[in-house]
Amino acid sequence: RTSSRQVGTPHPSRLAQQTMRANNILLASLVASALVSSAHSTPLAIASSRRYVPRLNNLRLRGGAAPAVAPNAAPTRVRGGAGLGGLNKIPKEVQLVIGSIGIFLSFSVFAVLQEDVYKKAYGGEYFGSTFFALVLERGINALTALLGDRMLGSSGLVIPHREIFNSGISQMLAMAASNEALRYVSYPTQVLGKSCKMVPVMAGGIVLGGKRYSPIEYAQVLLITLGVVVFNFGGKKKKSGKADSPYGLALIGASLLMDAFTGGLQDRVKVRTKELNPSPGGAKRPSMHESMLWTNASGCLMALVLALLTRHLFTGIKFSAAHPEVLKAIIVYSIASAVGQNFVYFTLTQFNPLVLTTVTTTRKIFSTLFSVFRNPNNSLSGMQWGGCSLVFSGLIGDIIRKLASQPQAQPKPMPAPVAVITDEPTAAAPVSVAPSVDAPPAPPAAQDDTPGPASSGQ
């Protein structure tokens, strides 16, 4: 249902300036993402090839011929167009800046435009066709992944399509509940509510997996939960006269529940991939774009079915025809989502999951504060600021705990360059020329920071 209540909307000229500024930021992110992806593919292929070159060198050909691959042959160019160690020639500090800026810009554009789509009045009406927006977003993400897969190559593994499809559907449903909640709660409430994701994950681990957690982990979850409770019960009446709806809070809870299901389904994807691709040299994983493609494709198909059943497809088309700026905003934030997933993967493989979590948590704090200051209706009371502090203190404390418990990686000597004999990129190991001891895992099918495979938590 739409409401006829008009809220404060920016002046048309100011709105046009904001849209143009967002488009310029997104364009810069797109260019940077393309450069990162192009350079990034080469070290992946090189890391993959190193496992096979020594075996070929040890072969004894008939007649005592020399091995087919010279141990010190110069590296050849592979798909992606860059030479050996393209990104590794860049200082690590610069790489971190590239990944952080890419994540900040992409998902900040995503957050701002998504909030405008769901919270702003257009001609006295509000957009409410959630599944229509998800069809577009998941479709654009799938097309972007397909393009990346065709340009950079696939892993060559047998993909567990059914398991990835199930994971993609659960991710889409989690995002549908989260997006729909934006119609009934403020953006800061949504972000803080989604920060409680570790609560259902921990509960599921205890009940279903029999896991045990340390007292400090329980304390962190308690701190985050307490912060969310203080935030929601310490709110003052909004200037618009409308407080956060219990229905909106229930939708956030449903989204968290689906996140817990998604975590279990992603574990099944890993197990099934190992079963379909037995490898004595260690576990292999689908490439980022393979996971991104099938996850978003399944989510797009299910969103289309639900859009037809709920008539969101028809109402969304009608609303977009009457207000083209809504359709433009959805398309732009969908592209920003796809770009952001590439930067998430880049940061994950160049560093480790802890660095990625630090960047995404910082981005969420920034987006929350930006939403509060740009929208007067999102102003917070003193108790709500205290609740925010508790939530983000718990998240930062979790990062510090993981950092303190992280084992120190022992430096390894840089191996001599070898000839590249394969064009197959892989996500099974970090892309550095000399893999570290604490090699980060493959990118998750749903990024904590991304609306898509690398973070459904935005």
Tab-separated table of C-alpha atoms in Angstrom:
chain	number	residue	atom	x	y	z
A	1	ARG	CA	0.000	0.000	0.000
A	2	THR	CA	1.099	3.492	-0.662
A	3	SER	CA	0.564	6.535	1.461
A	4	SER	CA	-0.506	9.973	0.325
A	5	ARG	CA	1.391	11.730	3.115
A	6	GLN	CA	3.987	14.019	1.640
A	7	VAL	CA	7.345	14.208	3.395
A	8	GLY	CA	10.130	16.697	2.912
A	9	THR	CA	11.715	16.037	-0.465
A	10	PRO	CA	14.750	17.870	-1.795
A	11	HIS	CA	14.317	20.607	-4.355
A	12	PRO	CA	14.356	19.161	-7.930
A	13	SER	CA	17.606	20.931	-8.805
A	14	ARG	CA	19.255	19.696	-5.610
A	15	LEU	CA	17.978	16.174	-6.270
A	16	ALA	CA	19.456	16.303	-9.772
A	17	GLN	CA	22.798	17.416	-8.342
A	18	GLN	CA	22.763	14.561	-5.809
A	19	THR	CA	21.927	12.046	-8.545
A	20	MET	CA	24.691	13.372	-10.811
A	21	ARG	CA	27.192	13.222	-7.938
A	22	ALA	CA	26.199	9.627	-7.184
A	23	ASN	CA	26.532	8.705	-10.862
A	24	ASN	CA	30.021	10.234	-11.031
A	25	ILE	CA	31.096	8.309	-7.930
A	26	LEU	CA	29.688	5.087	-9.361
A	27	LEU	CA	31.416	5.672	-12.707
A	28	ALA	CA	34.751	6.066	-10.927
A	29	SER	CA	34.065	2.854	-8.990
A	30	LEU	CA	33.189	1.011	-12.210
A	31	VAL	CA	36.456	2.046	-13.855
A	32	ALA	CA	38.468	1.072	-10.779
A	33	SER	CA	36.620	-2.245	-10.533
A	34	ALA	CA	37.371	-3.050	-14.170
A	35	LEU	CA	41.075	-2.319	-13.645
A	36	VAL	CA	41.149	-4.387	-10.453
A	37	SER	CA	39.369	-7.348	-12.072
A	38	SER	CA	41.638	-7.256	-15.124
A	39	ALA	CA	44.845	-7.199	-13.107
A	40	HIS	CA	43.457	-9.544	-10.486
A	41	SER	CA	42.822	-12.449	-12.868
A	42	THR	CA	46.505	-12.920	-13.721
A	43	PRO	CA	47.852	-13.790	-10.247
A	44	LEU	CA	44.932	-16.199	-9.844
A	45	ALA	CA	45.927	-18.110	-12.954
A	46	ILE	CA	49.595	-18.025	-11.976
A	47	ALA	CA	48.865	-19.350	-8.478
A	48	SER	CA	46.776	-22.107	-10.037
A	49	SER	CA	49.468	-23.066	-12.538
A	50	ARG	CA	52.191	-23.425	-9.892
A	51	ARG	CA	50.587	-26.622	-8.637
A	52	TYR	CA	51.001	-28.348	-11.993
A	53	VAL	CA	54.322	-27.059	-13.360
A	54	PRO	CA	56.559	-28.998	-10.910
A	55	ARG	CA	54.773	-32.224	-11.807
A	56	LEU	CA	55.416	-31.688	-15.492
A	57	ASN	CA	59.063	-30.878	-14.847
A	58	ASN	CA	59.507	-34.205	-13.067
A	59	LEU	CA	58.229	-36.188	-16.035
A	60	ARG	CA	60.791	-38.277	-17.906
A	61	LEU	CA	60.106	-38.189	-21.621
A	62	ARG	CA	61.046	-41.034	-23.970
A	63	GLY	CA	64.635	-40.941	-25.211
A	64	GLY	CA	65.733	-38.770	-22.314
A	65	ALA	CA	64.258	-35.617	-23.809
A	66	ALA	CA	64.154	-32.494	-21.730
A	67	PRO	CA	60.989	-31.743	-19.799
A	68	ALA	CA	58.247	-29.926	-21.670
A	69	VAL	CA	58.321	-26.932	-19.322
A	70	ALA	CA	61.522	-25.133	-18.439
A	71	PRO	CA	61.732	-24.394	-14.702
A	72	ASN	CA	62.928	-20.832	-15.231
A	73	ALA	CA	60.896	-19.961	-18.296
A	74	ALA	CA	59.611	-16.410	-18.472
A	75	PRO	CA	55.982	-16.029	-17.479
A	76	THR	CA	53.527	-15.716	-20.315
A	77	ARG	CA	50.504	-13.492	-20.371
A	78	VAL	CA	47.245	-15.084	-19.424
A	79	ARG	CA	43.622	-14.080	-19.543
A	80	GLY	CA	43.232	-10.663	-17.991
A	81	GLY	CA	46.013	-8.979	-19.921
A	82	ALA	CA	48.484	-8.369	-17.086
A	83	GLY	CA	51.956	-9.714	-16.438
A	84	LEU	CA	53.264	-11.649	-13.470
A	85	GLY	CA	52.271	-10.187	-10.126
A	86	GLY	CA	50.343	-7.256	-11.616
A	87	LEU	CA	48.712	-6.281	-8.350
A	88	ASN	CA	51.478	-7.599	-6.137
A	89	LYS	CA	53.829	-4.929	-7.477
A	90	ILE	CA	51.573	-2.374	-5.778
A	91	PRO	CA	52.389	-1.774	-2.089
A	92	LYS	CA	50.024	-3.517	0.300
A	93	GLU	CA	49.012	-0.205	1.813
A	94	VAL	CA	47.876	1.039	-1.601
A	95	GLN	CA	45.997	-2.211	-2.232
A	96	LEU	CA	44.155	-1.762	1.056
A	97	VAL	CA	43.262	1.812	0.117
A	98	ILE	CA	41.944	0.625	-3.267
A	99	GLY	CA	39.786	-2.081	-1.697
A	100	SER	CA	38.517	0.147	1.106
A	101	ILE	CA	37.637	3.062	-1.177
A	102	GLY	CA	35.915	0.708	-3.610
A	103	ILE	CA	33.801	-0.829	-0.838
A	104	PHE	CA	33.004	2.548	0.724
A	105	LEU	CA	32.006	4.224	-2.551
A	106	SER	CA	30.038	1.311	-4.001
A	107	PHE	CA	28.017	0.433	-0.934
A	108	SER	CA	27.568	4.049	0.141
A	109	VAL	CA	25.956	4.773	-3.238
A	110	PHE	CA	23.902	1.607	-2.759
A	111	ALA	CA	22.754	2.616	0.732
A	112	VAL	CA	21.853	6.209	-0.166
A	113	LEU	CA	19.880	5.353	-3.298
A	114	GLN	CA	18.128	2.367	-1.725
A	115	GLU	CA	17.026	4.492	1.220
A	116	ASP	CA	15.696	7.119	-1.196
A	117	VAL	CA	13.759	4.510	-3.198
A	118	TYR	CA	11.930	3.152	-0.162
A	119	LYS	CA	11.684	6.202	2.120
A	120	LYS	CA	11.089	9.138	-0.227
A	121	ALA	CA	7.655	10.215	-1.457
A	122	TYR	CA	7.176	10.459	-5.222
A	123	GLY	CA	4.137	12.526	-6.109
A	124	GLY	CA	2.616	11.681	-2.725
A	125	GLU	CA	3.208	7.936	-3.220
A	126	TYR	CA	5.787	5.535	-1.851
A	127	PHE	CA	7.503	2.710	-3.701
A	128	GLY	CA	6.444	-0.675	-2.349
A	129	SER	CA	7.215	-3.218	-5.107
A	130	THR	CA	10.069	-4.954	-3.313
A	131	PHE	CA	10.213	-8.061	-5.502
A	132	PHE	CA	10.244	-5.933	-8.665
A	133	ALA	CA	13.361	-4.153	-7.362
A	134	LEU	CA	14.952	-7.497	-6.462
A	135	VAL	CA	14.338	-8.869	-9.965
A	136	LEU	CA	16.300	-5.939	-11.382
A	137	GLU	CA	19.046	-6.057	-8.772
A	138	ARG	CA	19.636	-9.799	-8.899
A	139	GLY	CA	19.394	-9.783	-12.682
A	140	ILE	CA	22.031	-7.047	-13.028
A	141	ASN	CA	24.291	-8.866	-10.562
A	142	ALA	CA	23.899	-12.111	-12.531
A	143	LEU	CA	24.684	-10.391	-15.844
A	144	THR	CA	27.758	-8.753	-14.308
A	145	ALA	CA	28.945	-12.126	-13.008
A	146	LEU	CA	28.333	-13.742	-16.405
A	147	LEU	CA	30.421	-11.042	-18.071
A	148	GLY	CA	33.209	-11.496	-15.526
A	149	ASP	CA	33.132	-15.275	-15.935
A	150	ARG	CA	33.399	-15.006	-19.726
A	151	MET	CA	36.194	-12.421	-19.579
A	152	LEU	CA	38.305	-13.900	-16.788
A	153	GLY	CA	37.516	-17.585	-17.113
A	154	SER	CA	35.975	-20.128	-14.767
A	155	SER	CA	37.445	-22.564	-12.282
A	156	GLY	CA	36.731	-25.623	-14.415
A	157	LEU	CA	35.082	-27.342	-11.451
A	158	VAL	CA	31.809	-29.222	-11.381
A	159	ILE	CA	29.450	-26.706	-9.786
A	160	PRO	CA	26.819	-27.900	-7.259
A	161	HIS	CA	24.056	-25.918	-8.928
A	162	ARG	CA	21.212	-27.151	-6.729
A	163	GLU	CA	22.982	-26.231	-3.502
A	164	ILE	CA	24.030	-22.809	-4.824
A	165	PHE	CA	20.492	-22.210	-6.122
A	166	ASN	CA	19.059	-22.958	-2.680
A	167	SER	CA	21.567	-20.599	-1.087
A	168	GLY	CA	20.693	-17.888	-3.614
A	169	ILE	CA	16.983	-18.213	-2.900
A	170	SER	CA	17.487	-17.918	0.864
A	171	GLN	CA	19.709	-14.872	0.349
A	172	MET	CA	17.074	-13.240	-1.830
A	173	LEU	CA	14.373	-13.870	0.776
A	174	ALA	CA	16.611	-12.394	3.488
A	175	MET	CA	17.150	-9.298	1.389
A	176	ALA	CA	13.453	-9.063	0.533
A	177	ALA	CA	12.572	-8.957	4.231
A	178	SER	CA	15.341	-6.440	4.912
A	179	ASN	CA	14.308	-4.163	2.025
A	180	GLU	CA	10.627	-4.370	2.919
A	181	ALA	CA	11.530	-3.428	6.495
A	182	LEU	CA	12.855	-0.097	5.193
A	183	ARG	CA	9.254	0.923	4.506
A	184	TYR	CA	8.440	0.652	8.216
A	185	VAL	CA	11.672	1.486	10.064
A	186	SER	CA	14.468	4.012	9.655
A	187	TYR	CA	17.708	3.141	7.906
A	188	PRO	CA	19.763	3.270	11.154
A	189	THR	CA	17.295	0.837	12.736
A	190	GLN	CA	17.679	-1.536	9.816
A	191	VAL	CA	21.485	-1.421	9.918
A	192	LEU	CA	21.661	-1.973	13.675
A	193	GLY	CA	19.057	-4.728	13.507
A	194	LYS	CA	21.016	-6.553	10.832
A	195	SER	CA	24.113	-6.212	13.015
A	196	CYS	CA	22.512	-8.843	15.266
A	197	LYS	CA	23.214	-11.457	12.603
A	198	MET	CA	25.601	-13.305	14.920
A	199	VAL	CA	22.739	-13.967	17.376
A	200	PRO	CA	20.800	-16.464	15.190
A	201	VAL	CA	24.081	-17.839	13.844
A	202	MET	CA	25.276	-18.570	17.383
A	203	ALA	CA	21.888	-19.985	18.385
A	204	GLY	CA	21.852	-22.237	15.336
A	205	GLY	CA	25.385	-23.388	16.070
A	206	ILE	CA	24.453	-24.323	19.640
A	207	VAL	CA	21.130	-26.024	18.851
A	208	LEU	CA	21.904	-27.641	15.503
A	209	GLY	CA	25.667	-27.970	15.447
A	210	GLY	CA	26.452	-28.544	19.111
A	211	LYS	CA	29.071	-25.796	19.013
A	212	ARG	CA	30.554	-24.154	22.076
A	213	TYR	CA	31.476	-20.502	22.341
A	214	SER	CA	33.790	-18.643	24.681
A	215	PRO	CA	32.480	-16.331	27.428
A	216	ILE	CA	33.792	-13.285	25.556
A	217	GLU	CA	31.774	-14.280	22.476
A	218	TYR	CA	28.617	-14.520	24.581
A	219	ALA	CA	29.454	-11.117	26.064
A	220	GLN	CA	29.829	-9.577	22.611
A	221	VAL	CA	26.480	-10.947	21.458
A	222	LEU	CA	24.863	-9.711	24.680
A	223	LEU	CA	26.402	-6.259	24.167
A	224	ILE	CA	25.122	-6.015	20.585
A	225	THR	CA	21.653	-7.260	21.532
A	226	LEU	CA	21.476	-4.826	24.455
A	227	GLY	CA	22.510	-2.000	22.139
A	228	VAL	CA	19.725	-2.803	19.672
A	229	VAL	CA	17.160	-2.988	22.495
A	230	VAL	CA	18.301	0.365	23.923
A	231	PHE	CA	18.231	1.906	20.456
A	232	ASN	CA	14.675	0.790	19.719
A	233	PHE	CA	13.156	1.572	23.129
A	234	GLY	CA	15.063	4.808	23.649
A	235	GLY	CA	13.840	6.505	20.498
A	236	LYS	CA	12.086	9.822	20.461
A	237	LYS	CA	9.066	10.537	18.350
A	238	LYS	CA	10.075	11.324	14.789
A	239	LYS	CA	9.371	14.711	13.299
A	240	SER	CA	7.187	12.954	10.758
A	241	GLY	CA	5.104	11.578	13.638
A	242	LYS	CA	5.873	7.994	12.682
A	243	ALA	CA	8.027	5.712	14.820
A	244	ASP	CA	9.566	2.397	13.860
A	245	SER	CA	6.815	-0.154	13.300
A	246	PRO	CA	6.781	-3.512	15.151
A	247	TYR	CA	6.011	-5.077	11.776
A	248	GLY	CA	9.237	-3.601	10.388
A	249	LEU	CA	11.192	-4.973	13.339
A	250	ALA	CA	9.592	-8.382	12.740
A	251	LEU	CA	10.746	-8.230	9.107
A	252	ILE	CA	14.302	-7.580	10.285
A	253	GLY	CA	13.979	-10.630	12.535
A	254	ALA	CA	12.783	-12.695	9.564
A	255	SER	CA	15.762	-11.469	7.558
A	256	LEU	CA	18.119	-12.553	10.337
A	257	LEU	CA	16.464	-15.972	10.414
A	258	MET	CA	16.986	-16.373	6.667
A	259	ASP	CA	20.619	-15.320	7.136
A	260	ALA	CA	21.026	-18.214	9.556
A	261	PHE	CA	19.548	-20.611	6.982
A	262	THR	CA	21.851	-19.158	4.340
A	263	GLY	CA	24.903	-19.908	6.468
A	264	GLY	CA	23.923	-23.578	6.701
A	265	LEU	CA	23.200	-23.776	2.973
A	266	GLN	CA	26.587	-22.258	2.163
A	267	ASP	CA	28.245	-24.963	4.254
A	268	ARG	CA	26.436	-27.529	2.109
A	269	VAL	CA	27.786	-25.829	-1.014
A	270	LYS	CA	31.348	-26.269	0.277
A	271	VAL	CA	30.797	-29.913	1.199
A	272	ARG	CA	29.113	-30.760	-2.101
A	273	THR	CA	31.832	-29.005	-4.100
A	274	LYS	CA	34.473	-31.161	-2.407
A	275	GLU	CA	32.448	-34.294	-3.161
A	276	LEU	CA	32.052	-33.410	-6.837
A	277	ASN	CA	35.693	-32.369	-7.240
A	278	PRO	CA	37.935	-34.747	-5.270
A	279	SER	CA	41.441	-33.307	-5.193
A	280	PRO	CA	44.437	-34.783	-3.343
A	281	GLY	CA	46.133	-31.389	-3.425
A	282	GLY	CA	43.498	-29.717	-1.292
A	283	ALA	CA	39.982	-28.368	-1.580
A	284	LYS	CA	39.029	-26.361	-4.635
A	285	ARG	CA	36.297	-23.784	-4.829
A	286	PRO	CA	34.292	-22.144	-7.598
A	287	SER	CA	35.532	-18.782	-8.758
A	288	MET	CA	33.941	-15.633	-7.395
A	289	HIS	CA	32.029	-14.967	-10.604
A	290	GLU	CA	30.744	-18.555	-10.797
A	291	SER	CA	29.290	-18.356	-7.285
A	292	MET	CA	28.032	-14.842	-7.952
A	293	LEU	CA	26.372	-15.912	-11.223
A	294	TRP	CA	24.426	-18.916	-9.974
A	295	THR	CA	23.541	-17.353	-6.626
A	296	ASN	CA	22.049	-14.254	-8.241
A	297	ALA	CA	20.438	-16.180	-11.102
A	298	SER	CA	18.468	-18.343	-8.678
A	299	GLY	CA	17.519	-15.311	-6.596
A	300	CYS	CA	16.385	-13.474	-9.728
A	301	LEU	CA	14.188	-16.374	-10.856
A	302	MET	CA	12.545	-16.755	-7.442
A	303	ALA	CA	12.078	-12.985	-7.136
A	304	LEU	CA	10.392	-13.004	-10.557
A	305	VAL	CA	7.992	-15.756	-9.457
A	306	LEU	CA	7.136	-13.880	-6.253
A	307	ALA	CA	6.834	-10.599	-8.162
A	308	LEU	CA	4.225	-12.220	-10.411
A	309	LEU	CA	2.334	-13.789	-7.504
A	310	THR	CA	2.268	-10.560	-5.485
A	311	ARG	CA	1.725	-8.368	-8.571
A	312	HIS	CA	4.853	-6.438	-7.602
A	313	LEU	CA	6.051	-6.799	-11.191
A	314	PHE	CA	3.058	-4.928	-12.591
A	315	THR	CA	2.851	-2.320	-9.824
A	316	GLY	CA	6.610	-1.774	-10.052
A	317	ILE	CA	6.475	-1.210	-13.804
A	318	LYS	CA	3.532	1.151	-13.392
A	319	PHE	CA	5.251	3.096	-10.600
A	320	SER	CA	8.500	3.314	-12.589
A	321	ALA	CA	6.645	4.579	-15.653
A	322	ALA	CA	5.080	7.341	-13.555
A	323	HIS	CA	8.341	8.118	-11.722
A	324	PRO	CA	11.356	7.230	-13.946
A	325	GLU	CA	13.794	8.485	-11.304
A	326	VAL	CA	12.884	5.446	-9.187
A	327	LEU	CA	13.820	3.011	-11.956
A	328	LYS	CA	17.073	4.883	-12.539
A	329	ALA	CA	17.933	4.755	-8.832
A	330	ILE	CA	17.249	0.995	-8.672
A	331	ILE	CA	19.446	0.330	-11.705
A	332	VAL	CA	22.270	2.516	-10.382
A	333	TYR	CA	22.300	0.950	-6.903
A	334	SER	CA	22.131	-2.518	-8.480
A	335	ILE	CA	25.250	-1.747	-10.523
A	336	ALA	CA	26.878	-0.366	-7.376
A	337	SER	CA	26.076	-3.660	-5.655
A	338	ALA	CA	27.783	-5.655	-8.413
A	339	VAL	CA	30.833	-3.371	-8.377
A	340	GLY	CA	31.063	-3.595	-4.599
A	341	GLN	CA	31.101	-7.382	-4.682
A	342	ASN	CA	34.237	-7.293	-6.839
A	343	PHE	CA	35.977	-5.015	-4.342
A	344	VAL	CA	34.891	-7.274	-1.475
A	345	TYR	CA	36.439	-10.258	-3.243
A	346	PHE	CA	39.592	-8.264	-4.027
A	347	THR	CA	40.023	-7.252	-0.377
A	348	LEU	CA	39.305	-10.779	0.843
A	349	THR	CA	41.865	-12.453	-1.413
A	350	GLN	CA	44.588	-9.808	-1.125
A	351	PHE	CA	44.342	-9.731	2.671
A	352	ASN	CA	42.099	-11.910	4.875
A	353	PRO	CA	38.519	-12.059	6.204
A	354	LEU	CA	39.457	-10.026	9.294
A	355	VAL	CA	40.580	-7.044	7.214
A	356	LEU	CA	37.401	-7.305	5.155
A	357	THR	CA	35.241	-7.379	8.296
A	358	THR	CA	37.026	-4.298	9.615
A	359	VAL	CA	36.400	-2.383	6.384
A	360	THR	CA	32.741	-3.397	6.101
A	361	THR	CA	32.014	-2.642	9.767
A	362	THR	CA	33.566	0.801	9.391
A	363	ARG	CA	31.478	1.348	6.286
A	364	LYS	CA	28.290	0.487	8.179
A	365	ILE	CA	29.150	2.987	10.909
A	366	PHE	CA	29.784	5.649	8.280
A	367	SER	CA	26.531	4.890	6.416
A	368	THR	CA	24.527	5.020	9.638
A	369	LEU	CA	25.960	8.392	10.633
A	370	PHE	CA	25.551	9.759	7.110
A	371	SER	CA	21.894	8.693	7.041
A	372	VAL	CA	21.273	10.403	10.386
A	373	PHE	CA	22.792	13.702	9.294
A	374	ARG	CA	21.332	13.805	5.757
A	375	ASN	CA	17.768	12.972	6.805
A	376	PRO	CA	16.217	14.989	9.675
A	377	ASN	CA	13.627	12.231	10.199
A	378	ASN	CA	16.456	9.903	11.262
A	379	SER	CA	17.680	12.120	14.116
A	380	LEU	CA	18.578	10.122	17.236
A	381	SER	CA	17.974	10.661	20.927
A	382	GLY	CA	20.701	10.431	23.546
A	383	MET	CA	19.703	6.858	24.432
A	384	GLN	CA	19.772	5.861	20.772
A	385	TRP	CA	23.293	7.216	20.390
A	386	GLY	CA	24.179	5.090	23.409
A	387	GLY	CA	22.591	2.050	21.760
A	388	CYS	CA	24.585	2.701	18.589
A	389	SER	CA	27.762	2.890	20.639
A	390	LEU	CA	27.010	-0.457	22.312
A	391	VAL	CA	26.321	-2.193	18.993
A	392	PHE	CA	29.400	-0.928	17.223
A	393	SER	CA	31.536	-1.491	20.321
A	394	GLY	CA	30.472	-5.123	20.219
A	395	LEU	CA	31.318	-5.391	16.525
A	396	ILE	CA	34.699	-3.712	16.951
A	397	GLY	CA	35.392	-5.898	19.994
A	398	ASP	CA	34.760	-8.970	17.857
A	399	ILE	CA	37.322	-7.714	15.339
A	400	ILE	CA	39.896	-7.087	18.080
A	401	ARG	CA	39.305	-10.565	19.542
A	402	LYS	CA	39.844	-12.218	16.158
A	403	LEU	CA	42.927	-10.105	15.543
A	404	ALA	CA	44.422	-11.129	18.885
A	405	SER	CA	43.748	-14.830	18.261
A	406	GLN	CA	45.069	-14.793	14.693
A	407	PRO	CA	48.262	-16.884	14.331
A	408	GLN	CA	51.370	-15.138	13.093
A	409	ALA	CA	52.111	-16.118	9.501
A	410	GLN	CA	55.665	-17.329	8.872
A	411	PRO	CA	57.281	-15.681	5.848
A	412	LYS	CA	57.918	-17.931	2.891
A	413	PRO	CA	60.623	-17.469	0.245
A	414	MET	CA	59.448	-16.139	-3.095
A	415	PRO	CA	59.457	-19.005	-5.626
A	416	ALA	CA	61.204	-18.552	-8.963
A	417	PRO	CA	59.008	-17.531	-11.913
A	418	VAL	CA	57.652	-20.419	-13.956
A	419	ALA	CA	55.940	-20.723	-17.287
A	420	VAL	CA	52.177	-20.363	-17.118
A	421	ILE	CA	50.633	-23.389	-18.774
A	422	THR	CA	47.033	-22.946	-17.734
A	423	ASP	CA	44.438	-20.281	-18.317
A	424	GLU	CA	42.234	-21.342	-15.433
A	425	PRO	CA	41.776	-18.842	-12.595
A	426	THR	CA	40.887	-20.273	-9.225
A	427	ALA	CA	39.528	-18.930	-5.952
A	428	ALA	CA	40.964	-21.715	-3.837
A	429	ALA	CA	43.946	-19.665	-2.647
A	430	PRO	CA	44.868	-16.030	-2.200
A	431	VAL	CA	46.135	-14.355	-5.299
A	432	SER	CA	49.528	-13.340	-3.944
A	433	VAL	CA	52.489	-14.867	-5.773
A	434	ALA	CA	53.740	-16.352	-2.521
A	435	PRO	CA	50.644	-17.715	-0.725
A	436	SER	CA	50.582	-16.909	2.976
A	437	VAL	CA	50.166	-19.448	5.751
A	438	ASP	CA	46.772	-18.102	6.784
A	439	ALA	CA	45.303	-18.230	3.300
A	440	PRO	CA	41.821	-16.697	3.301
A	441	PRO	CA	38.933	-18.941	2.323
A	442	ALA	CA	36.995	-18.570	-0.881
A	443	PRO	CA	34.589	-15.647	-0.982
A	444	PRO	CA	31.326	-16.504	0.723
A	445	ALA	CA	28.276	-16.742	-1.474
A	446	ALA	CA	26.864	-13.836	0.458
A	447	GLN	CA	29.159	-11.022	1.487
A	448	ASP	CA	28.391	-9.551	4.812
A	449	ASP	CA	28.527	-6.134	3.264
A	450	THR	CA	27.012	-6.803	-0.018
A	451	PRO	CA	23.478	-7.301	-1.092
A	452	GLY	CA	24.646	-10.069	-3.216
A	453	PRO	CA	26.996	-13.122	-3.050
A	454	ALA	CA	29.858	-11.527	-1.360
A	455	SER	CA	27.484	-9.526	1.613
A	456	SER	CA	23.777	-9.581	1.915
A	457	GLY	CA	24.049	-7.371	4.922
A	458	GLN	CA	24.741	-4.028	3.177
